[in-house]
Coordinates of N, CA and C in Angstrom, one line a residue:
M27 N 53.2 71.4 80.4 CA 54.1 72.3 79.7 C 54.1 73.8 80.6
V28 N 55.2 74.1 80.7 CA 55.6 75.1 81.2 C 55.3 76.4 80.6
K29 N 54.8 77.4 81.1 CA 54.5 78.7 80.6 C 55.3 79.8 80.7
V30 N 55.9 80.6 80.2 CA 56.6 81.9 80.5 C 55.7 82.8 81.4
A31 N 56.5 83.0 82.5 CA 55.8 84.1 83.7 C 55.4 85.5 82.9
P32 N 54.8 86.0 83.4 CA 54.3 87.3 82.7 C 55.4 88.4 83.1
T33 N 55.4 89.5 82.3 CA 56.4 90.5 82.8 C 55.8 91.2 84.1
A34 N 57.2 91.0 85.1 CA 56.8 91.6 86.4 C 56.8 93.1 86.0
D35 N 56.0 93.8 86.9 CA 55.7 95.6 86.8 C 57.0 96.0 87.7
R36 N 57.0 97.3 87.4 CA 58.5 98.1 87.9 C 58.7 97.7 89.1
R37 N 57.7 97.8 90.0 CA 57.7 97.7 91.4 C 58.3 96.0 91.9
S38 N 57.5 95.4 91.5 CA 58.0 93.7 91.6 C 59.5 93.6 91.2
F39 N 59.7 94.1 89.8 CA 61.4 93.8 89.3 C 62.1 94.7 90.1
L40 N 62.1 95.9 90.7 CA 63.2 96.5 91.5 C 63.2 95.7 93.0
R41 N 61.9 95.2 93.2 CA 62.2 94.3 94.7 C 63.2 92.9 94.5
R42 N 62.8 92.3 93.5 CA 63.4 91.0 93.2 C 64.8 91.5 92.7
L43 N 64.9 92.2 92.0 CA 66.7 92.6 91.8 C 67.4 93.0 92.7
T44 N 66.8 93.8 93.5 CA 67.7 94.5 94.9 C 67.7 93.2 96.2
Y45 N 66.6 92.4 96.1 CA 67.0 91.3 96.9 C 68.1 90.4 96.4
N46 N 67.9 90.0 95.2 CA 68.9 89.4 94.5 C 70.4 89.9 94.4
L47 N 70.5 91.0 94.2 CA 72.0 91.5 94.5 C 72.6 92.1 95.4
T48 N 71.5 92.5 96.4 CA 72.2 92.9 97.6 C 71.5 92.5 99.3
G49 N 70.5 91.2 98.7 CA 70.0 90.7 99.8 C 69.0 91.7 100.8
L50 N 68.7 92.6 100.4 CA 68.1 93.6 101.4 C 67.0 94.2 100.2
P51 N 65.5 94.7 100.7 CA 64.6 95.3 100.0 C 65.0 96.7 99.7
P52 N 64.7 97.2 98.5 CA 64.6 98.3 98.2 C 63.7 99.4 99.2
T53 N 64.5 100.7 99.2 CA 63.7 101.8 100.0 C 62.4 102.1 99.2
P54 N 61.5 102.5 100.2 CA 60.4 103.6 99.6 C 60.8 104.5 98.3
A55 N 61.9 105.3 98.7 CA 62.5 106.2 97.7 C 63.0 105.5 96.7
E56 N 63.8 104.7 96.6 CA 64.0 103.9 95.6 C 63.1 103.3 94.6
L57 N 62.1 102.9 95.2 CA 60.8 102.4 94.6 C 60.2 103.6 93.8
R58 N 59.9 104.7 94.5 CA 59.1 105.7 93.9 C 59.9 106.3 92.6
D59 N 61.4 106.4 92.8 CA 62.3 106.8 91.8 C 62.4 106.1 90.7
F60 N 62.3 104.6 90.9 CA 62.2 104.0 89.6 C 61.0 103.9 89.1
E61 N 60.0 103.8 89.5 CA 58.8 103.9 89.1 C 58.3 104.9 88.0
A62 N 59.2 106.1 88.8 CA 58.8 107.7 88.1 C 59.9 107.7 86.7
D63 N 60.9 106.8 86.8 CA 62.0 107.0 85.7 C 61.7 106.2 84.5
R64 N 61.3 107.0 83.5 CA 60.8 106.3 82.1 C 61.8 106.4 81.2
S65 N 62.9 106.7 81.6 CA 64.2 106.9 80.7 C 64.3 105.3 79.8
P66 N 64.8 105.4 78.8 CA 65.0 103.9 78.1 C 66.3 103.2 78.7
V67 N 67.3 103.8 79.7 CA 68.2 103.5 80.4 C 67.8 103.0 81.7
A68 N 66.7 103.0 82.4 CA 66.5 103.1 83.8 C 66.5 101.9 84.3
F69 N 66.3 100.6 83.5 CA 66.7 99.4 84.2 C 68.3 99.2 84.0
D70 N 68.9 99.5 83.1 CA 70.2 99.3 83.0 C 71.1 100.3 84.4
R71 N 70.6 101.4 84.5 CA 70.9 102.4 85.4 C 70.6 101.5 86.9
V72 N 69.7 101.1 87.3 CA 69.3 100.6 88.4 C 70.2 99.2 88.6
V73 N 70.5 98.3 87.8 CA 71.2 97.5 87.8 C 72.9 97.9 88.0
D74 N 73.2 99.1 87.4 CA 74.4 99.4 87.5 C 75.0 99.6 89.2
R75 N 73.8 100.4 89.5 CA 73.7 100.9 90.9 C 73.8 100.0 92.0
L76 N 73.0 99.2 92.1 CA 73.1 97.7 92.7 C 74.3 97.5 92.7
L77 N 75.0 96.9 91.7 CA 76.2 96.1 91.6 C 77.6 97.0 92.1
S78 N 77.2 98.6 91.9 CA 78.3 99.3 92.9 C 77.9 99.6 94.2
S79 N 77.0 98.8 94.6 CA 76.2 98.8 96.0 C 77.5 98.0 96.8
A80 N 77.9 98.5 98.2 CA 79.0 98.0 99.0 C 78.3 96.5 99.6
R81 N 76.7 96.7 99.5 CA 75.8 95.7 99.8 C 76.1 94.3 99.2
Y82 N 76.5 94.8 97.9 CA 76.8 93.5 96.7 C 77.5 92.5 97.1
G83 N 79.0 93.0 97.5 CA 79.6 92.1 97.8 C 79.5 91.4 99.2
E84 N 78.8 91.9 100.2 CA 78.5 91.4 101.4 C 77.4 90.2 101.0
R85 N 76.7 90.6 100.0 CA 75.5 89.3 99.6 C 76.3 88.1 98.9
W86 N 76.8 88.4 98.1 CA 77.6 87.3 97.3 C 78.7 87.0 97.7
G87 N 79.6 87.5 98.5 CA 80.9 87.1 99.1 C 80.5 86.2 99.9
R88 N 79.4 85.7 100.6 CA 78.9 85.0 101.6 C 79.0 84.0 101.0
H89 N 78.8 83.3 99.7 CA 78.7 82.3 99.3 C 80.1 81.5 99.1
W90 N 81.0 82.5 98.8 CA 82.6 81.9 98.7 C 83.0 81.7 100.1
L91 N 82.4 82.3 101.1 CA 82.9 82.3 102.7 C 82.2 81.1 102.9
D92 N 81.3 80.6 102.7 CA 80.6 79.0 102.9 C 81.6 78.2 102.3
I93 N 81.9 78.4 100.9 CA 82.9 77.5 100.5 C 84.1 77.5 101.3
S94 N 84.8 78.6 101.7 CA 85.9 78.5 102.4 C 85.8 77.9 103.6
R95 N 84.8 77.5 104.3 CA 84.2 77.3 105.5 C 84.9 78.1 106.5
Y96 N 84.1 79.2 106.1 CA 84.5 80.5 107.3 C 84.1 80.6 108.5
A97 N 84.7 80.8 109.5 CA 84.0 81.0 110.9 C 85.1 81.7 111.6
D98 N 84.4 82.2 112.8 CA 85.3 83.1 113.8 C 86.1 82.3 114.8
S99 N 85.6 80.8 114.5 CA 86.8 80.0 115.5 C 87.0 78.7 114.8
N100 N 87.7 77.7 115.4 CA 88.0 76.4 114.9 C 86.9 75.5 115.0
G101 N 86.1 75.8 115.8 CA 85.0 74.8 116.1 C 85.1 73.7 116.9
L102 N 84.8 72.6 116.6 CA 85.1 71.0 117.3 C 84.9 71.3 118.8
D103 N 85.8 70.6 119.7 CA 85.6 71.0 120.9 C 86.1 71.9 121.7
E104 N 87.3 72.5 121.3 CA 88.4 73.7 121.6 C 87.2 75.1 121.4
N105 N 86.7 75.0 120.2 CA 86.1 76.2 119.7 C 87.1 77.7 120.0
R106 N 88.2 77.4 119.7 CA 89.1 78.6 120.0 C 88.9 79.8 118.8
A107 N 88.9 80.8 119.3 CA 88.5 82.1 118.3 C 89.6 82.4 117.4
Y108 N 89.3 82.4 116.5 CA 90.0 83.4 115.4 C 90.1 84.7 115.1
V109 N 91.0 85.3 116.0 CA 90.5 86.9 116.4 C 90.9 87.5 115.0
N110 N 91.7 87.0 114.3 CA 91.8 88.0 113.0 C 91.0 87.4 111.4
A111 N 90.0 86.5 111.9 CA 89.3 85.9 110.9 C 88.7 86.9 109.8
F112 N 88.3 88.1 110.6 CA 87.5 88.9 109.8 C 88.4 89.6 108.8
H113 N 89.6 89.5 108.5 CA 90.6 90.0 107.6 C 90.1 89.5 106.4
F114 N 90.1 88.3 106.4 CA 89.8 87.1 105.2 C 88.3 87.4 104.6
R115 N 87.5 87.5 105.8 CA 85.8 88.1 105.1 C 85.8 89.5 104.6
D116 N 86.8 90.5 104.9 CA 86.6 91.5 104.6 C 87.2 91.5 103.1
Y117 N 88.2 90.6 102.9 CA 88.9 90.6 101.8 C 88.0 90.1 100.8
V118 N 87.2 88.9 100.9 CA 86.3 88.3 100.1 C 85.3 89.6 99.7
I119 N 84.8 90.3 100.5 CA 83.9 91.1 100.4 C 84.3 92.3 99.3
D120 N 85.6 92.6 99.5 CA 86.3 93.7 98.8 C 86.4 93.2 97.4
A121 N 86.9 92.0 97.2 CA 87.1 91.4 96.0 C 85.9 91.5 95.2
F122 N 84.8 90.9 95.7 CA 83.5 91.1 94.7 C 83.2 92.8 94.3
N123 N 83.3 93.5 95.3 CA 82.9 94.9 95.2 C 84.0 95.4 93.9
R124 N 85.2 95.0 94.2 CA 86.1 95.6 93.4 C 86.2 94.8 91.9
D125 N 85.5 93.8 91.9 CA 85.4 92.9 90.5 C 86.9 92.5 90.3
I126 N 87.5 92.2 91.2 CA 89.0 91.3 90.7 C 88.8 90.1 89.8
P127 N 89.6 90.0 89.0 CA 89.5 89.0 87.9 C 89.5 87.8 88.7
F128 N 88.8 86.7 88.2 CA 88.8 85.2 88.9 C 89.9 84.6 89.1
D129 N 90.9 84.8 88.1 CA 92.0 83.9 88.1 C 93.1 84.6 89.3
E130 N 92.9 86.0 89.2 CA 93.9 86.7 90.2 C 93.2 86.6 91.6
F131 N 92.1 86.1 91.9 CA 91.3 85.8 93.0 C 91.6 84.6 93.6
I132 N 91.7 83.5 92.7 CA 91.8 82.2 93.2 C 93.5 82.2 93.5
R133 N 94.3 82.8 92.6 CA 95.7 82.8 93.0 C 96.0 83.5 94.4
S134 N 95.6 84.5 94.6 CA 95.6 85.1 95.9 C 95.1 84.0 97.1
L135 N 93.8 83.4 97.0 CA 93.5 82.4 98.0 C 94.5 81.6 98.3
I136 N 95.2 80.8 97.3 CA 95.8 79.6 97.4 C 97.2 80.0 97.6
A137 N 97.9 81.1 97.1 CA 98.9 81.2 97.3 C 99.2 82.7 97.3
G138 N 98.6 83.6 98.1 CA 98.9 85.0 98.0 C 100.0 85.5 98.5
D139 N 100.4 84.9 99.7 CA 101.6 85.3 100.3 C 103.0 84.5 99.7
L140 N 102.6 84.1 98.2 CA 104.1 83.2 97.4 C 104.1 84.0 96.2
L141 N 103.3 84.9 95.7 CA 102.8 85.4 94.4 C 104.2 86.4 94.5
P142 N 104.9 86.7 93.2 CA 105.9 87.7 92.7 C 104.9 89.1 92.8
E143 N 105.8 90.2 93.1 CA 105.5 91.4 92.6 C 105.2 91.6 90.8
P144 N 104.2 92.6 90.7 CA 103.7 92.5 89.6 C 104.8 93.7 88.8
E145 N 104.6 93.6 87.5 CA 105.8 94.4 86.7 C 105.2 95.9 87.0
R146 N 106.1 96.7 87.0 CA 106.2 98.2 87.7 C 105.4 98.9 86.4
P147 N 104.5 99.5 86.4 CA 104.1 100.3 84.8 C 105.1 101.5 84.7
R148 N 105.0 102.1 83.7 CA 106.1 103.1 83.2 C 105.2 104.1 83.8
G149 N 105.7 105.5 84.0 CA 105.2 106.8 84.4 C 104.7 106.9 86.2
I150 N 104.6 105.8 86.6 CA 104.1 105.7 88.2 C 105.3 106.2 89.1
S151 N 105.0 107.1 89.9 CA 106.4 107.5 90.9 C 106.8 106.6 92.0
D152 N 107.4 106.6 92.4 CA 108.1 105.8 93.6 C 107.0 105.5 94.7
G153 N 106.8 106.8 94.8 CA 105.9 106.8 96.3 C 104.4 106.0 95.9
D154 N 103.9 106.1 94.8 CA 102.6 105.7 94.5 C 102.9 104.1 94.3
W155 N 104.1 103.9 93.8 CA 104.4 102.3 93.4 C 104.5 101.5 94.5
Q156 N 105.2 102.0 95.7 CA 105.4 101.6 97.0 C 103.8 101.5 97.6
G157 N 103.6 102.6 97.4 CA 102.0 102.5 98.3 C 100.8 101.3 97.5
H158 N 101.2 101.1 96.2 CA 100.4 100.0 95.6 C 101.0 98.8 96.0
L159 N 102.1 98.6 96.1 CA 102.5 97.5 96.7 C 102.3 96.8 97.9
A160 N 102.3 97.9 98.7 CA 102.0 97.7 100.3 C 100.5 97.1 100.4
S161 N 99.6 97.9 99.5 CA 98.1 97.6 99.4 C 98.3 96.3 99.0
L162 N 98.9 96.0 97.8 CA 98.5 94.8 97.1 C 99.1 93.5 98.2
T163 N 100.2 93.8 98.7 CA 100.7 92.7 99.6 C 99.6 92.4 100.7
A164 N 99.3 93.7 101.1 CA 98.1 93.3 102.2 C 97.1 92.5 102.1
D165 N 96.6 92.8 100.7 CA 95.4 92.0 100.3 C 95.8 90.5 99.9
R166 N 96.8 90.4 99.7 CA 97.5 89.1 99.4 C 97.3 88.1 100.6
I167 N 98.0 89.2 101.7 CA 98.0 88.0 102.9 C 96.8 87.9 103.6
R168 N 96.0 88.8 103.1 CA 94.3 88.6 103.9 C 93.6 87.4 103.2
A169 N 94.2 87.3 101.8 CA 93.3 86.3 101.1 C 93.9 84.8 101.6
T170 N 95.1 84.8 101.8 CA 95.6 83.3 102.7 C 94.6 83.0 103.8
G171 N 93.7 83.4 104.3 CA 93.0 82.8 105.2 C 92.0 82.0 104.6
F172 N 91.8 81.6 103.3 CA 91.3 80.6 102.5 C 91.6 79.3 103.1
L173 N 92.9 79.0 103.2 CA 93.7 78.1 103.9 C 93.9 77.8 105.4
S174 N 94.0 78.9 105.9 CA 94.5 78.9 107.2 C 93.1 78.7 108.2
L175 N 91.9 79.3 107.6 CA 90.9 78.8 108.4 C 90.3 77.4 108.3
G176 N 89.0 77.4 109.0 CA 88.5 75.9 109.0 C 88.6 75.0 110.4
P177 N 88.1 73.9 110.2 CA 87.9 73.2 111.7 C 89.4 72.7 111.9
K178 N 89.9 72.5 113.1 CA 91.0 72.2 113.1 C 91.0 71.4 114.8
G179 N 91.5 70.2 115.0 CA 91.5 69.7 116.1 C 93.1 70.2 116.8
L180 N 92.7 71.1 117.7 CA 94.1 71.6 118.4 C 94.3 70.8 119.3
R181 N 93.8 69.9 120.0 CA 94.0 69.1 121.1 C 94.6 67.7 120.9
E182 N 94.7 67.7 119.2 CA 95.3 66.2 118.9 C 96.6 66.0 119.6
V183 N 96.8 65.0 120.2 CA 98.1 64.7 121.0 C 99.4 64.5 120.0
D184 N 98.7 64.0 119.1 CA 99.8 63.5 117.8 C 99.9 64.6 116.8
P185 N 100.9 65.5 116.8 CA 101.3 66.5 115.9 C 101.4 66.2 114.6
V186 N 102.0 64.9 114.0 CA 102.1 64.7 112.7 C 100.5 64.6 112.2
K187 N 99.6 63.7 112.8 CA 98.0 63.4 112.6 C 97.4 64.8 112.4
M188 N 97.6 65.8 113.4 CA 97.1 67.2 113.4 C 97.3 67.8 112.2
E189 N 98.8 67.6 111.6 CA 99.1 68.2 110.8 C 98.6 67.5 109.2
M190 N 98.6 66.5 109.3 CA 98.2 65.8 108.2 C 96.3 66.1 107.9
D191 N 95.7 66.0 109.3 CA 94.5 66.2 109.2 C 94.0 67.5 108.5
I192 N 95.0 68.7 109.1 CA 94.7 70.0 108.3 C 95.1 70.1 107.0
I193 N 96.1 69.3 106.2 CA 96.2 69.3 105.0 C 95.4 68.3 104.1
D194 N 94.6 67.5 104.9 CA 93.4 66.9 104.3 C 92.3 67.7 104.3
D195 N 92.1 68.7 105.0 CA 91.0 69.6 104.9 C 91.2 70.7 104.0
Q196 N 92.5 71.2 104.0 CA 93.0 72.3 102.9 C 92.7 71.4 101.4
I197 N 93.2 70.4 100.9 CA 93.0 69.5 99.9 C 91.5 69.5 99.4
S198 N 90.7 69.1 100.5 CA 89.2 69.1 100.2 C 88.7 70.5 100.0
T199 N 89.4 71.5 100.6 CA 88.8 72.6 100.2 C 88.9 73.5 98.9
V200 N 90.0 73.1 98.6 CA 90.7 73.8 97.1 C 90.1 72.7 96.1
G201 N 89.8 71.7 96.4 CA 89.3 70.7 95.2 C 87.7 71.0 95.2
E202 N 86.9 71.1 96.4 CA 85.4 71.3 96.4 C 85.2 72.7 95.9
G203 N 86.1 73.6 96.2 CA 85.9 75.1 95.9 C 86.4 75.5 94.6
P204 N 87.6 76.4 94.5 CA 87.8 76.5 93.1 C 87.9 75.6 92.1
A205 N 88.3 74.5 92.4 CA 88.5 73.6 91.0 C 86.9 72.8 91.2
G206 N 85.9 72.8 91.9 CA 84.6 72.1 92.0 C 84.7 70.6 91.5
A207 N 85.7 70.4 92.1 CA 86.0 68.3 92.2 C 86.2 67.8 93.4
D208 N 85.5 67.1 93.6 CA 85.1 66.0 95.1 C 86.2 65.2 95.0
T209 N 87.0 65.3 96.1 CA 88.1 64.4 96.3 C 88.0 63.6 96.6
G210 N 86.9 63.2 97.7 CA 86.5 62.0 98.7 C 87.0 60.8 98.0
M211 N 86.5 60.5 96.9 CA 86.6 59.1 96.4 C 87.9 59.0 96.1
C212 N 88.8 59.9 95.6 CA 90.2 59.5 95.5 C 90.9 59.2 96.6
K213 N 90.6 59.6 97.7 CA 91.0 59.4 99.3 C 90.8 57.9 99.6
V214 N 89.6 57.6 99.2 CA 89.4 56.2 99.6 C 89.7 55.0 98.4
S215 N 89.9 55.4 97.1 CA 90.0 54.2 96.2 C 91.5 53.8 96.2
R216 N 91.8 52.8 95.8 CA 92.9 52.2 95.9 C 93.8 52.8 94.8
P217 N 95.2 53.3 95.1 CA 96.1 53.8 94.1 C 96.4 53.3 92.7
Q218 N 96.3 51.8 92.9 CA 96.3 51.2 91.5 C 95.3 51.2 90.6
V219 N 94.2 51.6 91.3 CA 93.0 52.0 90.3 C 92.8 53.3 89.9
R220 N 93.2 54.5 90.6 CA 93.3 55.6 90.0 C 94.7 56.2 90.5
P221 N 95.7 55.7 89.6 CA 97.1 56.5 90.1 C 97.0 58.1 89.7
D222 N 96.6 58.1 88.8 CA 96.5 59.9 88.5 C 96.1 60.5 89.7
H223 N 95.1 60.2 90.2 CA 94.2 60.8 91.0 C 94.9 61.1 92.3
H224 N 95.6 59.7 92.7 CA 96.3 59.6 94.1 C 97.6 60.5 93.8
G225 N 98.3 60.6 92.7 CA 99.4 61.1 92.4 C 99.4 62.6 92.6
G226 N 98.2 63.1 92.2 CA 97.8 64.4 92.5 C 97.5 65.0 93.9
L227 N 96.8 64.3 94.3 CA 96.7 64.1 95.9 C 98.1 64.3 96.6
L228 N 98.8 63.1 96.5 CA 100.3 63.5 97.1 C 101.1 64.5 96.7
R229 N 101.1 65.1 95.6 CA 101.8 66.3 95.3 C 101.1 67.6 96.1
A230 N 99.9 67.6 95.9 CA 99.2 68.6 96.7 C 99.5 68.7 98.2
G231 N 99.6 67.6 98.8 CA 99.8 67.6 100.0 C 101.1 67.9 100.8
R232 N 102.2 67.4 99.7 CA 103.5 67.8 99.8 C 103.6 69.3 99.6
H233 N 103.2 69.8 98.7 CA 103.1 71.4 98.5 C 102.7 72.1 100.0
L234 N 101.5 71.6 100.2 CA 100.9 72.2 101.4 C 101.7 72.0 102.8
Q235 N 102.2 70.7 102.9 CA 103.2 70.7 103.7 C 104.6 71.6 104.0
E236 N 105.2 71.7 102.6 CA 106.2 72.6 102.4 C 105.9 73.8 103.0
H237 N 104.6 74.3 102.4 CA 104.4 75.8 103.0 C 103.2 75.9 104.0
S238 N 103.3 75.2 105.2 CA 102.4 75.0 106.1 C 102.3 76.0 106.9
D239 N 101.0 76.7 107.6 CA 100.9 77.5 108.2 C 100.9 77.4 109.8
D240 N 101.9 77.7 110.3 CA 102.2 77.4 111.8 C 101.6 78.5 112.6
E241 N 100.5 79.3 112.0 CA 99.8 80.3 113.1 C 98.5 80.3 112.5
P242 N 97.5 79.1 112.8 CA 96.3 78.8 112.4 C 95.4 80.0 112.9
D243 N 95.7 81.0 113.5 CA 94.9 82.1 114.1 C 95.3 83.3 113.7
R244 N 96.0 83.3 112.8 CA 96.5 84.6 112.2 C 95.3 85.3 111.4

């Protein structure tokens, strides 16, 4: 029989919470302040403080970077540097710290450069609106690193095979990341067995081919 763990003391609670949300230990001053704070909202206050920390996005954004197969190079034999990969890394961290809605986050990852402009709200000046659009466009372009990054066999002599290998990797990344679905069996099973799955893969591949990335290191 599993027994409920005893309630953690305040020092242990703060250490566990800080490690969990930021990946770093609390400072001695933070421990002293929390132990001395007997306010009924002390726990709420420390949670809010850690969630608003820039370290929060770094701690939890790394999980999405893993899903996105983030690296500073294409790996494989060439190991060619992606000199601008850090823009995508910073976008993911910023998205967590700014608490961007999940649906908006996913749309930007998959099609940030194809999204329409949002409707202009009333009462905003031309200058402020143009500044907002410029910032939004830059964010959306940074987000498209989700599909641009990843391992690529750039020494492949057959350009068609290289393109299809990249598209295959992109389909797997979208399926296993945002969609949470393994596409591996769909690729190896016979079309007559799962025509719906094969049809979806073919449509996804066609769309990615029509909107391909000709600059893998951007």
